[in-house]
Every structure is written in C-alpha cells, then in structure tokens.
Coordinates of C-alpha atoms in Angstrom, one line a residue:
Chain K
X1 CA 49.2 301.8 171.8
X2 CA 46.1 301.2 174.3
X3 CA 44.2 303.6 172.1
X4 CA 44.7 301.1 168.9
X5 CA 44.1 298.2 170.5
X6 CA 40.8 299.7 171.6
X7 CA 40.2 300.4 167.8
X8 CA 41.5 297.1 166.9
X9 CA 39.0 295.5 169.0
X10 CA 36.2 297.8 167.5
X11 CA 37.1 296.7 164.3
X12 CA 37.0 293.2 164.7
X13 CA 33.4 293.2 166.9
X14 CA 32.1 295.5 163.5
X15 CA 33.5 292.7 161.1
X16 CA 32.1 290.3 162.7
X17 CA 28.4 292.4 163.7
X18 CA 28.4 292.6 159.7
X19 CA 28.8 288.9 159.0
X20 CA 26.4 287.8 161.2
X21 CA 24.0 290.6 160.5
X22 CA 24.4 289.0 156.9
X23 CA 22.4 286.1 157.6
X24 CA 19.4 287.5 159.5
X25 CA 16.3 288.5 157.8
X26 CA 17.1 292.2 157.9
X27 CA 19.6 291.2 154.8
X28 CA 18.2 288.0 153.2
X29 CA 14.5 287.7 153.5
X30 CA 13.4 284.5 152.9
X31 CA 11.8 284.8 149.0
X32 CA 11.7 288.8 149.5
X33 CA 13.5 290.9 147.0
X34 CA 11.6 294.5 147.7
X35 CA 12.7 297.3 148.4
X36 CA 14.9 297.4 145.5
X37 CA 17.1 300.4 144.4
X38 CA 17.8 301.5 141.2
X39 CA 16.3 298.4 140.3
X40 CA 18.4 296.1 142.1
X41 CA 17.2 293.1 144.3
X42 CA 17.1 294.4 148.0
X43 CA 19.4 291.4 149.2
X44 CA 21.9 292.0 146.3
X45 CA 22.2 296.0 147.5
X46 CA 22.4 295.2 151.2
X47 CA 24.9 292.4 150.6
X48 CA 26.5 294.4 148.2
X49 CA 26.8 297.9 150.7
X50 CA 28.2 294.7 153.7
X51 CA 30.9 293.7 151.0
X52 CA 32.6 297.6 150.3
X53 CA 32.1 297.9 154.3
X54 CA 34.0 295.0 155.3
X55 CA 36.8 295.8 152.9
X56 CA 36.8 299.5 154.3
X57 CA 37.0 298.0 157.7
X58 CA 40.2 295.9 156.5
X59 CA 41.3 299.2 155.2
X60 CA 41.0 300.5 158.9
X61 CA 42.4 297.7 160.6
X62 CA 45.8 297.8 158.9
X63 CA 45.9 301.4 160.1
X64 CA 45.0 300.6 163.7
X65 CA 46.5 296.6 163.9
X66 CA 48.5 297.5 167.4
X67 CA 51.3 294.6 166.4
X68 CA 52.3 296.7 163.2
X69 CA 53.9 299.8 164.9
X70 CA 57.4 299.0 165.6
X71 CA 56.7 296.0 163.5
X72 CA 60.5 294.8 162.1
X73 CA 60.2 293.6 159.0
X74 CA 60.9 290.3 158.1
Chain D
X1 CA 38.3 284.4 115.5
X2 CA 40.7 281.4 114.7
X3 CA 43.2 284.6 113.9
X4 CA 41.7 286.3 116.8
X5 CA 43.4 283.5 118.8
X6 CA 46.4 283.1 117.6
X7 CA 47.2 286.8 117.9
X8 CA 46.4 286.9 121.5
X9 CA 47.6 283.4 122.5
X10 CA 50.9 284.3 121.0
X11 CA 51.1 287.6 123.0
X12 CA 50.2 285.4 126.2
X13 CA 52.5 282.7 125.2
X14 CA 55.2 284.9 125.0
X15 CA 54.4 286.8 128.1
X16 CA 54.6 283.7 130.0
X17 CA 58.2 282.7 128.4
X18 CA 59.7 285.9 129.4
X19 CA 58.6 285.7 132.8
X20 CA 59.5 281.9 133.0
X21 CA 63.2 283.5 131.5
X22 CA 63.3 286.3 134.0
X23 CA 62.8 283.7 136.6
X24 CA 65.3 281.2 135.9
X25 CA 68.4 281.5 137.5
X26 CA 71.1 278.9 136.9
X27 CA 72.4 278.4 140.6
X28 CA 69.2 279.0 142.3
X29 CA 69.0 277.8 145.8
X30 CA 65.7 275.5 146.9
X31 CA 64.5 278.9 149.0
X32 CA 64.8 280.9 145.6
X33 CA 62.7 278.2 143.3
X34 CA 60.1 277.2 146.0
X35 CA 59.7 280.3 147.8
X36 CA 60.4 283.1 145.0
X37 CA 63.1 284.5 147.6
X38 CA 60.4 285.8 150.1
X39 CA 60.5 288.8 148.4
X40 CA 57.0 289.7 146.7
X41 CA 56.1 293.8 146.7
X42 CA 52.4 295.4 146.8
X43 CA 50.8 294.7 143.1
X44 CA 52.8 291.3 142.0
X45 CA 51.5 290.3 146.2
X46 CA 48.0 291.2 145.2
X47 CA 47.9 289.8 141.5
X48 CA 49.4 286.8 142.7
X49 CA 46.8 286.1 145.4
X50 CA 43.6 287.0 143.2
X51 CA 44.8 285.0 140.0
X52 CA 45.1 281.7 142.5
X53 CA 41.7 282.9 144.2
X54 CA 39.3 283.8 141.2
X55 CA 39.9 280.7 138.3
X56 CA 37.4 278.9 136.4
X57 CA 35.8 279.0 139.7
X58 CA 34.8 282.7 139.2
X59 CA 35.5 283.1 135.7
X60 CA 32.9 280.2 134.3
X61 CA 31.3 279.0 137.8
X62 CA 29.8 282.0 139.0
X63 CA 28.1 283.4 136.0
X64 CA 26.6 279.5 136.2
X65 CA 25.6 280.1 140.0
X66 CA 23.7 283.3 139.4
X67 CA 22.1 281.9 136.8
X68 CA 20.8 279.0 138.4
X69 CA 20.8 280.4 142.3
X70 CA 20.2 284.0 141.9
X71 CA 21.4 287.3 143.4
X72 CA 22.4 285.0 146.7
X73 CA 25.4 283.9 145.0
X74 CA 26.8 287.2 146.1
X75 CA 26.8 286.9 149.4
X76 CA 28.2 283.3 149.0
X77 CA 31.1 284.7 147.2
X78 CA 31.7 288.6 148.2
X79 CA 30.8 288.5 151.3
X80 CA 32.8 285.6 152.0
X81 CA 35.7 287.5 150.7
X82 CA 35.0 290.3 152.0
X83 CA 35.2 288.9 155.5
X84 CA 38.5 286.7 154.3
X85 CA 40.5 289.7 153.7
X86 CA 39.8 290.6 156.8
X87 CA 40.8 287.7 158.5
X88 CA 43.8 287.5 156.3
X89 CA 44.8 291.2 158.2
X90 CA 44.6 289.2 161.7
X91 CA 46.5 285.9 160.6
X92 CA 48.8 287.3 158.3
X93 CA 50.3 289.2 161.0
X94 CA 50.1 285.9 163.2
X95 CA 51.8 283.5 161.0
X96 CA 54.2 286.2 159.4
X97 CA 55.2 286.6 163.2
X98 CA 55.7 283.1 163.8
X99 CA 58.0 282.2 160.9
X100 CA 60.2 285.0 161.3
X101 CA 63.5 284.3 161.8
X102 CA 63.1 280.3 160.5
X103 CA 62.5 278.8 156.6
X104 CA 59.1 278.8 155.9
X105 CA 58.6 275.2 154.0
X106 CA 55.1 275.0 154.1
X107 CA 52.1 274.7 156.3
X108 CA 52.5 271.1 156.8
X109 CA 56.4 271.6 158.4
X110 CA 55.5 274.3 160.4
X111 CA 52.1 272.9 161.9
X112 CA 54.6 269.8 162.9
X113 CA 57.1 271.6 164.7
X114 CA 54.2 274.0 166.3
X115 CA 53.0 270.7 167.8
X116 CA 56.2 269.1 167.7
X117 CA 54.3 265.8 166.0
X118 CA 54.9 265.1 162.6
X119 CA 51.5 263.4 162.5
X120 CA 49.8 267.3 162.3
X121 CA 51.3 267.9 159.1
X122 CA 50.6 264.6 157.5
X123 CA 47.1 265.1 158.8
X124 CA 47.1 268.5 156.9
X125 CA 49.0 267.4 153.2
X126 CA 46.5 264.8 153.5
X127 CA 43.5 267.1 153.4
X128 CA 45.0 269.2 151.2
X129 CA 46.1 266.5 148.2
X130 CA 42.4 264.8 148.7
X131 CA 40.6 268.7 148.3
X132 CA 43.1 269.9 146.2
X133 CA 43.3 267.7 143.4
X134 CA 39.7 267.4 142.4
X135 CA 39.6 271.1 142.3
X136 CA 42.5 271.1 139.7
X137 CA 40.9 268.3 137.8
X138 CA 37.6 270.5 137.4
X139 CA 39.2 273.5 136.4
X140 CA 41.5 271.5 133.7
X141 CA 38.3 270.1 132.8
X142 CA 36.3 273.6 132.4
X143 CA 39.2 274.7 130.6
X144 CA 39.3 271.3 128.0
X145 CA 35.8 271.9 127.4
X146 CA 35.7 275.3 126.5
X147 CA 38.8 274.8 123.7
X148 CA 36.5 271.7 122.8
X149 CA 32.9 274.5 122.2
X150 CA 36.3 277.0 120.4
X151 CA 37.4 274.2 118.2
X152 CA 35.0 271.0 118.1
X153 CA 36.9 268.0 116.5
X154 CA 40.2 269.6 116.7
X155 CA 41.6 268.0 119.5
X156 CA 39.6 265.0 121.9
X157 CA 38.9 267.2 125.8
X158 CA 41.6 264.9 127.7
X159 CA 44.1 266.3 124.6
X160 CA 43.4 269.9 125.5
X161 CA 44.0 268.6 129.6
X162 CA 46.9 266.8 128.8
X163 CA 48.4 270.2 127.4
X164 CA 47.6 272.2 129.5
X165 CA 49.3 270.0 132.2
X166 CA 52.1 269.7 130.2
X167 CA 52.4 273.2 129.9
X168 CA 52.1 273.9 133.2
X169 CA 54.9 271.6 134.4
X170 CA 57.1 273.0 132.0
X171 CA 56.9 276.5 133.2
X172 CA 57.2 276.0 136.7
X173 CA 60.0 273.9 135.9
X174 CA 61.7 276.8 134.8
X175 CA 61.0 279.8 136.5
X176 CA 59.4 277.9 140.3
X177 CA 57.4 280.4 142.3
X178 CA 58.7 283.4 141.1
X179 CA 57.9 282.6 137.5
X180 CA 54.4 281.4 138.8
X181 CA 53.9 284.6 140.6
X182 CA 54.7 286.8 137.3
X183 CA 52.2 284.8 135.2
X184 CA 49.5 285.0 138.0
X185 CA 50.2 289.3 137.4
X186 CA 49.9 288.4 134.0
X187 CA 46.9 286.4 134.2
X188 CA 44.8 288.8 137.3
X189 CA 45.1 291.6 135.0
X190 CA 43.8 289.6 131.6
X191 CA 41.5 287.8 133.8
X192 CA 39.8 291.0 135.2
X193 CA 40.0 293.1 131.8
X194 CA 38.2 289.7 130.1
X195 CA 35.5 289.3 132.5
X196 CA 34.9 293.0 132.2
X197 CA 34.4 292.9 128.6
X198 CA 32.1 290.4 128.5
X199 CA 30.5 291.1 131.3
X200 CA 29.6 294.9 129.8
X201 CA 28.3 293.1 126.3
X202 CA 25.8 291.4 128.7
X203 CA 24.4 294.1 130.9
X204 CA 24.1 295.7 127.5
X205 CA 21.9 293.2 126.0
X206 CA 19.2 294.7 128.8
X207 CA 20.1 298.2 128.4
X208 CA 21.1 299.1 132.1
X209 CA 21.4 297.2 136.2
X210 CA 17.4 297.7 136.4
X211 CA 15.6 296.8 133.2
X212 CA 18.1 293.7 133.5
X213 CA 16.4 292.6 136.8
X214 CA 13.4 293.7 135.7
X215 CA 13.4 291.3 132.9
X216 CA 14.8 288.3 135.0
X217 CA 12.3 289.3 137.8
X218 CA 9.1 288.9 135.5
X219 CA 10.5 285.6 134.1
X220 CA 11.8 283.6 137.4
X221 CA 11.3 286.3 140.5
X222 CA 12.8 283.7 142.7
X223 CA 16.4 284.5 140.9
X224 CA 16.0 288.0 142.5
X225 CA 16.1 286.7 146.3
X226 CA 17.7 283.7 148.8
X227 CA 17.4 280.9 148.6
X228 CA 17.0 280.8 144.9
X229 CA 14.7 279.0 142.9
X230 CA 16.8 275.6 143.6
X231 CA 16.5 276.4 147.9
X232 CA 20.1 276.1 148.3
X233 CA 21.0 279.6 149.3
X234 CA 19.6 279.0 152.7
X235 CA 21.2 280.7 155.8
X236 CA 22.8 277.7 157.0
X237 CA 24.3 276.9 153.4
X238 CA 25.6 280.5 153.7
X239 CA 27.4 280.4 156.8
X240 CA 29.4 277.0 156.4
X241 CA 30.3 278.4 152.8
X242 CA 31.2 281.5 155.1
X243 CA 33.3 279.9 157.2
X244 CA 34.7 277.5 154.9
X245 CA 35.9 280.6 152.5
X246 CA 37.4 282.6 155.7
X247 CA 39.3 279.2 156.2
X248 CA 41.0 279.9 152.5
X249 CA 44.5 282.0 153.5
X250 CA 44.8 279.4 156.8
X251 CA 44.2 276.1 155.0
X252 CA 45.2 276.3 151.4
X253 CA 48.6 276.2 150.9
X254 CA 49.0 278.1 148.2
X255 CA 47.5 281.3 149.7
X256 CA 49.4 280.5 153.1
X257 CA 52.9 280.5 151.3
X258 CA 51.9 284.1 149.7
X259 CA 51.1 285.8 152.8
X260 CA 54.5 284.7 153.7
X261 CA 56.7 285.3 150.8
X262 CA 55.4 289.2 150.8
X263 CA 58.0 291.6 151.1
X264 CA 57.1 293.0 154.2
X265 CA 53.9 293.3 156.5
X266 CA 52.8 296.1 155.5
X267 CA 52.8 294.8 152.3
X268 CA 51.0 292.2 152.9
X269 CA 48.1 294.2 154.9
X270 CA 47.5 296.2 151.8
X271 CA 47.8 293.6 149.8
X272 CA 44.9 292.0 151.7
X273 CA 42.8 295.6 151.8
X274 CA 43.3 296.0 147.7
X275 CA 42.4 291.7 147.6
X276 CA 39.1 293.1 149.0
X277 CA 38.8 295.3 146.1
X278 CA 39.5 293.4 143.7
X279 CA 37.2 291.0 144.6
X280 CA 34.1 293.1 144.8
X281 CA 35.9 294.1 140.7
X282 CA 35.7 290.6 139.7
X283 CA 32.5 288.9 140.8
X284 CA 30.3 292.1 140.2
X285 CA 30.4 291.7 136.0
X286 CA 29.5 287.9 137.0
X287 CA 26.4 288.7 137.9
X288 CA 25.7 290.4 134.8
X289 CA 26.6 287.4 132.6
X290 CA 24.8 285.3 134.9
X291 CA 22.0 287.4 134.8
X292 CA 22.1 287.2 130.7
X293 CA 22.5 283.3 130.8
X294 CA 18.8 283.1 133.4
X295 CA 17.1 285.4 130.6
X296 CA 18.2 283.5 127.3
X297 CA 19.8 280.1 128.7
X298 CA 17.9 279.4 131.8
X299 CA 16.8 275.8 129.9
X300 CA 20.8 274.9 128.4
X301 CA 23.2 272.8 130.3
X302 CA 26.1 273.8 131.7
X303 CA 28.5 273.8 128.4
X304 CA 26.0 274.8 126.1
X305 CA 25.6 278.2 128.2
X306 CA 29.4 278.6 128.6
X307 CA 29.6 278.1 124.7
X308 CA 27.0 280.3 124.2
X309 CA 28.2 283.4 126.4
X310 CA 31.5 283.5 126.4
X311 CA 31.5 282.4 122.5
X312 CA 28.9 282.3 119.7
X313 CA 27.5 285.7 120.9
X314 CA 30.4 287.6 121.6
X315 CA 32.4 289.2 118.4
X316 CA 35.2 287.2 117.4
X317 CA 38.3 289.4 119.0
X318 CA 36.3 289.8 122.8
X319 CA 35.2 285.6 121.8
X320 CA 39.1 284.9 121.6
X321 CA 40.2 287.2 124.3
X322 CA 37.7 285.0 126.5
X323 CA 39.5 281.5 125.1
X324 CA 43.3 283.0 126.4
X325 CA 41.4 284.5 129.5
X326 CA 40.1 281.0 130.4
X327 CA 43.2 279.6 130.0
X328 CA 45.2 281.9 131.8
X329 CA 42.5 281.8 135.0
X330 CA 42.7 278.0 135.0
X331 CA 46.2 277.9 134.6
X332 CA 47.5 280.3 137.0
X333 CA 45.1 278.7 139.7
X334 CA 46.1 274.9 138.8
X335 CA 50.0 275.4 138.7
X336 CA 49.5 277.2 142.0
X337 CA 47.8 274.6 143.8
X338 CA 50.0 271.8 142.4
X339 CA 53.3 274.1 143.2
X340 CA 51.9 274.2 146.8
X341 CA 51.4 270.8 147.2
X342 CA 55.3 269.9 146.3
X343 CA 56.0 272.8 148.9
X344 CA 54.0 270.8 151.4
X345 CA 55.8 267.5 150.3
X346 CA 59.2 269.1 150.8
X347 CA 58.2 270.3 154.5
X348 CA 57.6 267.0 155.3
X349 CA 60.8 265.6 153.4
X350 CA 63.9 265.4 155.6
X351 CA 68.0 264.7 154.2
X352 CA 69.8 266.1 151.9
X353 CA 68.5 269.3 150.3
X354 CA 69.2 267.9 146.6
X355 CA 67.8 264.7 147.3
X356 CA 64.8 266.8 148.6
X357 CA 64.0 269.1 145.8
X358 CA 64.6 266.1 143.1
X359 CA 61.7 264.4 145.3
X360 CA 59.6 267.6 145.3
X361 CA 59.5 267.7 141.8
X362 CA 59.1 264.0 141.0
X363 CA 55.9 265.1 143.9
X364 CA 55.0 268.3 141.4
X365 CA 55.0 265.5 138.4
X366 CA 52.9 263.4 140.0
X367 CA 50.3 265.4 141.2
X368 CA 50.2 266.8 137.9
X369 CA 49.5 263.3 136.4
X370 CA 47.0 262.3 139.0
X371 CA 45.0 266.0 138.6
X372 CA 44.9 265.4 134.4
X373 CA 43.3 261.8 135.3
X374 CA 40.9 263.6 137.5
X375 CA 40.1 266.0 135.1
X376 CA 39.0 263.1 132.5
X377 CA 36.6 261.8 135.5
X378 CA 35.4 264.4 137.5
X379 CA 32.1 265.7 136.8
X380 CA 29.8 268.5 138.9
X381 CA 29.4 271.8 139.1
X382 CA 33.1 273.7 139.3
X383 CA 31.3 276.2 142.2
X384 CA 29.6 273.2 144.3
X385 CA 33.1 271.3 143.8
X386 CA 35.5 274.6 145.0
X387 CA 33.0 275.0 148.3
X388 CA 33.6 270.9 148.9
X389 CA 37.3 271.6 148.5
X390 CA 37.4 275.1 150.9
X391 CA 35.3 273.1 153.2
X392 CA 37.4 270.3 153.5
X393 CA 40.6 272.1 153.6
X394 CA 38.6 274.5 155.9
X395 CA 38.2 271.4 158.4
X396 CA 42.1 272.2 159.5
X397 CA 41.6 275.6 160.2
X398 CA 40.9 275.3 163.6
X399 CA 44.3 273.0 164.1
X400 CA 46.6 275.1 162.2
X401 CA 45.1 278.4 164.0
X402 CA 45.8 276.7 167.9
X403 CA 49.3 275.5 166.2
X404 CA 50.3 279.0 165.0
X405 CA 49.0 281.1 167.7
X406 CA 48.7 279.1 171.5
X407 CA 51.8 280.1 173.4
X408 CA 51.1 277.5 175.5
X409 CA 52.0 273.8 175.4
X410 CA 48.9 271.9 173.7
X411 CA 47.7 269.1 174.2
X412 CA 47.6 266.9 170.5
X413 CA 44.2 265.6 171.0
X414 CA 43.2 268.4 168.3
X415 CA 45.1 266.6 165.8
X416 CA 43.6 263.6 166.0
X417 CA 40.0 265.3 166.3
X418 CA 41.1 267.1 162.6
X419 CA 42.0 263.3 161.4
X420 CA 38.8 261.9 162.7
X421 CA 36.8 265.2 161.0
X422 CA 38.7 264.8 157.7
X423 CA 37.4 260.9 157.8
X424 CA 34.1 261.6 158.7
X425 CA 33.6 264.4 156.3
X426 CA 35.2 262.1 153.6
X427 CA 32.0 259.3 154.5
X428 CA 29.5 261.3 153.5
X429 CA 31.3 262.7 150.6
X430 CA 31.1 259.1 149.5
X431 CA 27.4 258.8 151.0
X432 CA 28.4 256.4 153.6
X433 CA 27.0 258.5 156.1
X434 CA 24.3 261.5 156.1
X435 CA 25.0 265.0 155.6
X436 CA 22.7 266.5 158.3
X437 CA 21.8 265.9 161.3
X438 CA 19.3 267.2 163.4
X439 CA 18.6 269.5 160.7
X440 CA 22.2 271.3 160.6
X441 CA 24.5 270.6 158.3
X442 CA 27.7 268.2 158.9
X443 CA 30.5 270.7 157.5
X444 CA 28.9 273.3 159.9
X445 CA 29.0 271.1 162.7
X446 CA 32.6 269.7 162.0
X447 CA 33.4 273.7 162.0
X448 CA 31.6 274.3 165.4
X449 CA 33.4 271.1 167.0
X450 CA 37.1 271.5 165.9
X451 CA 37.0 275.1 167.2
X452 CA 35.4 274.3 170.8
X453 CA 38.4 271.6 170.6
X454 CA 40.7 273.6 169.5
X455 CA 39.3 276.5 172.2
X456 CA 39.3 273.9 175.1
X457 CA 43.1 272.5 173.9
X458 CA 44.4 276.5 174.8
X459 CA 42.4 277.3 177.6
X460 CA 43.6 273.7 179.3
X461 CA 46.8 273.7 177.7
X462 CA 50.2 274.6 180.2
X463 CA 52.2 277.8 179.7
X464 CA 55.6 277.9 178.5
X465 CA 58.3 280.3 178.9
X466 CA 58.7 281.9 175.4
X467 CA 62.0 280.8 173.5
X468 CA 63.3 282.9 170.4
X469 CA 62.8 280.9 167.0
X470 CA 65.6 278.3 166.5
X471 CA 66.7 278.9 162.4
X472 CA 65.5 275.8 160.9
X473 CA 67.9 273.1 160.3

C-alpha cells in the first residue's frame, strides 16, 4: 500500500513536471520550429511525444491509484 | 452526393431510433431517464465521454485553428487533454467516493449539500447555463451552416437549427440519458472514422507529414511554431486554456454525471486512460486538414474553407459522410449539454418527484429554445467561443474541488468569491472592464485566486468527525 502511494505520488509530480515543462522554451520556442523530425515542426513533435506520455502516465496511475485496491464498487 | 446523403442519413437516422427504442422503458423511474441507471460499461463509458468532448469544436474548429494559429494548436488541445485524463483518474475516484451510497442529481445538489448552502449550487447552474448555452448555439450554428454550403436555398440556416433542436428534444424525450449515451457510441465512432477520411484525402494532397510542412513552411513559416502568425499562442494563452480544459470533468456537467454513472471505478479509470487515446486519434487528422486549408485557403473566411474542405473537394460519398458526421458531432455534444443542464435544474428542484421531472423537462424545452435563439445570433470563432465557455465553467473548479474533497468544515467565503469571479469574468466578457492586468491575463488570475481561496478555506477550515453518507431524501 505505502509502496503505491509512493508511485502514485511519482506519477502525479511527472504529470505535472510534463505540463509545466510544456510551456518553457525547451518545448515552445518563441518563432523556432528547428530541429524538425521527419519533417515535422520541433514544437509539434515535442508536444506531440508530452501528449502519448501523459496518457501512458494515466495508464500507470490507474495501476498504482492506492484508493482502488479494496475499492467496493459502487 | 444528394443520394450519397440520403443513404447515410437514413442509416444514421435509423441508428438513432433504435437506440432511442432500446432506451425507452414505459415505467422508467427519474434515476433510469436522468441517470441511464448508473450503469455505463468500458466502450459505451468512453464513446459517450469523447462524442460530448470532440463536437463541432474539434470536428470544424480545429482544422480552422491550425490553419490560422499553427502547429500550437496542439498543445492547446492535446496536451490539455492529455493532462485532463489525468486529472479525471484523481477526481473521478474523489467524487465517485463521495456520492456513493446517495443519488447523484447533479453537480449543483451535491456542491449544496457539500457546503450545506444552497447558494453554491445556484452559483454553479448559473455559470453553467451562461457558458453552456452559447456553446450549443455555436455548434447548432456550425452545424446550420454547413447543411446551408450542402444545400444552398433549400432551407434558410435558423430552418436547419430549428431541426436540429427539434430533433434533439425528441430523442431525449424518449430514450433520456441512456438513449443519449447510445447515440454518442454511435456518433464517437462516425465522428472518428469521418475525420479520418478526410483527414487522409488531405495529407494526401502533399504526398506525406514532411513535404506537407514543407510546403506550409515556405509559404507562412510562422504556422510551423508558437505563437502563430496571429501571436495568440503565447505561453500564458496556453496555460489558462490549460487549466481551463483540466477544469472540463469538474465543471461541466455533462462530463461530471458520466464519470458517475460508469459502471464501476475501474471502469471509469480506463475509461479515462482509453479517453487519452482517443484524443491524441481525433485531433491528429485535424492538423492535416488544417494544414491543407493554410496551403490553398489561407485567404477564405471561415465558411468558405469549411465548404471547401469538407465539401466541393471531397468525392461525393466521403462529401456526404462528412454532412451526417457534422451532424452527429454537433448533435451528440448539444443534447448532452442541454440534458445536463435539466439534470442540474432537477438537483436544485425539491417536492414531489413527478412534479420534478415534469419541471426538468419543461427546463430541457427551454434551454433548447433559448440555445436555437443563440444559435441565430451568436457569431465567433467555435474554438475561441468553447475556451470562453471551459474558462468560465472552469471559474468553479476550485469551489466544487474544496466541496467534494475537504473533510473539514469550510468556511462559505469560497462561494461567494466563485459568484464575485463569475461576475467579474462576465464584465469583461462584455468589455466593461479590461482583460489584463499587469500584463497577465484575467481568466489566469481568477484561476490563481479561487484556488489560493479555496487552499486557505481547508487549511483554516475546522475538522469534523467523519459521518457515513445519509441516502438522499
């Protein structure tokens, strides 16, 4: 039980490192669209790798969420 | 494509009467016909959710905010959803928890009896009919002019919104939540199959992800990074449209109610994982039809590159497909919102429980009549209207989150904070007042000041002993 909350807690510091890395200039440079890959816009590819990797941490979360073992179902 | 359109739209139409059939029940109890039992499973849980989520909003607006803003619109959108679904993981379980055991009728009747003042959920029906309706009137409206670009002269655009209210008040008349909930399966599945198809056809046009940049790169390179060629992709734009679209499963009712009427909570967590998913599924061909719209429409207005796209250069079958597809996004997202609404109304209603529902649907009726009218008047841009309407729904959150999950006795000075934000929020709406200040904008510093309120309301609040959930009378 200690063990998830501990990777609850990771989970939710990791969503919310990735949102606000989101807005600093490592992910939206101001008018900068190099390096590109495959072609596409550097903001649109970072953004893009942020998105899959919040809903991987979603994914993680239902697995570690410490309120759902036991959980009685409504 | 006139045949193309009748073919489809009778398979549609007929899809919807069955599930409005399936749904009716002759006996049904108020829980059955608002609530759709509490019973929803994984994949009707998740098409329900994305069809109210991704409407006109996604399926017209966001092509039209890539092509005038850029490759930023992304992280307006899918990031912000991205980060929704996982706060919906964290309140789900909180609100799920705190309705167990008691009828769930609506936000607004639970935020009153969490505060134990009714004024907290008048406060919160009253943001959600001022920010609900004009949403509904858009997306009526994006719908009436799209049959109006289908079938010019046929029908005058408030004929076209006047059926498709009609239609929508019939069918939830029939079937309630339940046969709302089928149609929205119904609807997420055409919906993401349509956007696909024409989404493809325009990635095509460039022959592949980088010679389509490429080409929008050489003609407007400030489409390729933030802030976008108009400047309104700026970080601060971003992170009250962040906040305002995490606010979504807390403040709009009609996401609340389906985090609660999922089967179980497991259901409901991977309801919110596969939400993710089918977000990222959704928006991605968005960009490509944006993308298509900057290359050979960057000069059109706003119809003329709807027509254009989604119409005269599609072949007729994927052209019609596109007409039902519209229809179904607008309509599945519009007769959600309005159902919500007359779930709200009825948590606020108290008496008899016939005299109730009769009032909730003369409420359903009514906001119905009040959205067409809006949907004559209204005119912007359906994405800049949807972020006005998350962000002033989104002005709640902070209320409803202390409500739901302070065990300790508040104090009700957060409610009338909400009221005073709502108010101030509304005056420069109307341009009474400025929308920044000190160079920050107002719906990011309403945000930032209900939740220190909100914060300082729990930390000062007294501790009660916890009592087990009385079953709601």
């Amino acid at each position: 039980m200690e063990k998830k909350k501990l990777y609850w807690r990771i989970c939710c510091v990791a969503a919310i490192g990735l949102c606000i890395l989101t807005f600093t200039p490592l992910v939206i440079p101001q008018g900068i669209a190099t390096p590109a890959l495959g072609g596409v816009p550097y903001s649109l590819w970072t953004s893009f790798i942020i998105t899959v990797l919040l809903v991987v941490l979603t994914y993680i979360g239902t697995r570690v969420h410490p309120g759902m073992q036991n959980e009685e179902e409504l | 494509m006139i045949f193309w359109v009748w073919v489809f739209g009778l398979i549609y139409a007929g899809l919807l009467v069955f599930a409005s059939l399936k749904s009716y029940k002759k006996n049904r109890s108020s829980e059955e016909f608002m609530m759709a039992g509490s019973n929803i499973g994984l994949t009707l849980g998740v098409l329900t959710f994305a069809a109210a989520l991704f409407s006109t909003f996604t399926f017209l607006g966001m092509p039209d905010f890539f092509r005038i803003n850029g490759v930023g619109a992304w992280i307006f959108l899918a990031v912000s959803d991205g980060a929704m679904v996982f706060l919906l993981l964290w309140f789900g379980y909180h609100i799920r928890n705190r309705v167990k055991g008691m009828e769930f009728r609506g936000v607004s009747g639970l935020i009153s009896r969490c505060y134990e003042n009714k004024l907290a959920g008048y406060v919160f029906f009253l943001s959600a009919f001022l920010f609900l309706i004009p949403y509904v009137g858009i997306q009526i409206q994006g719908i009436a002019i799209f049959m109006d670009a289908a079938f010019p002269g046929s029908f005058p655009a408030w004929g076209w919104s006047a059926g498709i209210v009609l239609i929508m008040l019939v069918y939830s008349e029939i079937g309630g939540l339940k046969a709302i909930i089928f149609s929205d399966a119904i609807q997420g599945l055409l919906l993401l199959g349509v956007i696909w198809i024409i989404g493809w056809a325009c990635l095509s046009h460039f022959g592949g992800i980088g010679p389509m940049f490429e080409k929008v790169g050489a003609m407007q390179e400030d489409l390729l990074s933030t802030p976008g060629p108009q400047g309104l992709l700026t970080p601060q734009f971003l992170i009250a449209s962040l906040i305002a679209i995490l606010m979504i499963p807390v403040t709009q009712p009609q996401f609340t109610t389906r985090i609660v009427v999922m089967k179980s909570m497991k259901t409901m967590q991977l309801m919110a994982v596969s939400l993710g998913a089918f977000a990222i599924l959704v928006i991605l061909p968005t960009i490509f039809i944006g993308m298509y719209g900057a290359d050979l429409y960057s000069e059109y207005g706003r119809d003329e590159f709807f027509a254009n796209a989604f119409l005269y250069d599609q072949p007729d079958a994927v052209a019609a497909l596109a007409i039902i597809g519209l229809i179904a996004a607008g309509l599945s997202t519009t007769n959600a919102q309005i159902f919500a609404l007359g779930s709200e109304l009825r948590g606020l209603l108290r008496g008899n429980e016939n005299s109730i529902m009769r009032k909730t649907k003369i409420g359903i009726f009514v906001f119905s009549i009040i959205a067409f009218f809006f949907s004559i008047i209204v005119f912007d841009q359906l994405v800049l209207l949807a972020r006005v309407s998350f962000a002033g729904t989104g002005i709640m959150g902070p209320m409803i989150i202390l409500g739901i999950l302070s065990d300790r006795k508040v104090s009700p000075a957060i409610i009338y904070f909400s009221l005073g934000g709502l108010l101030v929020f509304l005056s420069s709406l109307a341009g009474f007042i400025p929308d920044m200040y000190a160079g920050l904008r107002l719906d990011l510093l309403l945000f930032v000041s209900l939740g220190l309120v909100a914060l300082i309301s729990h930390l000062t609040g007294k501790k009660q002993q916890l009592v087990p959930p009385v079953k709601d009378r």
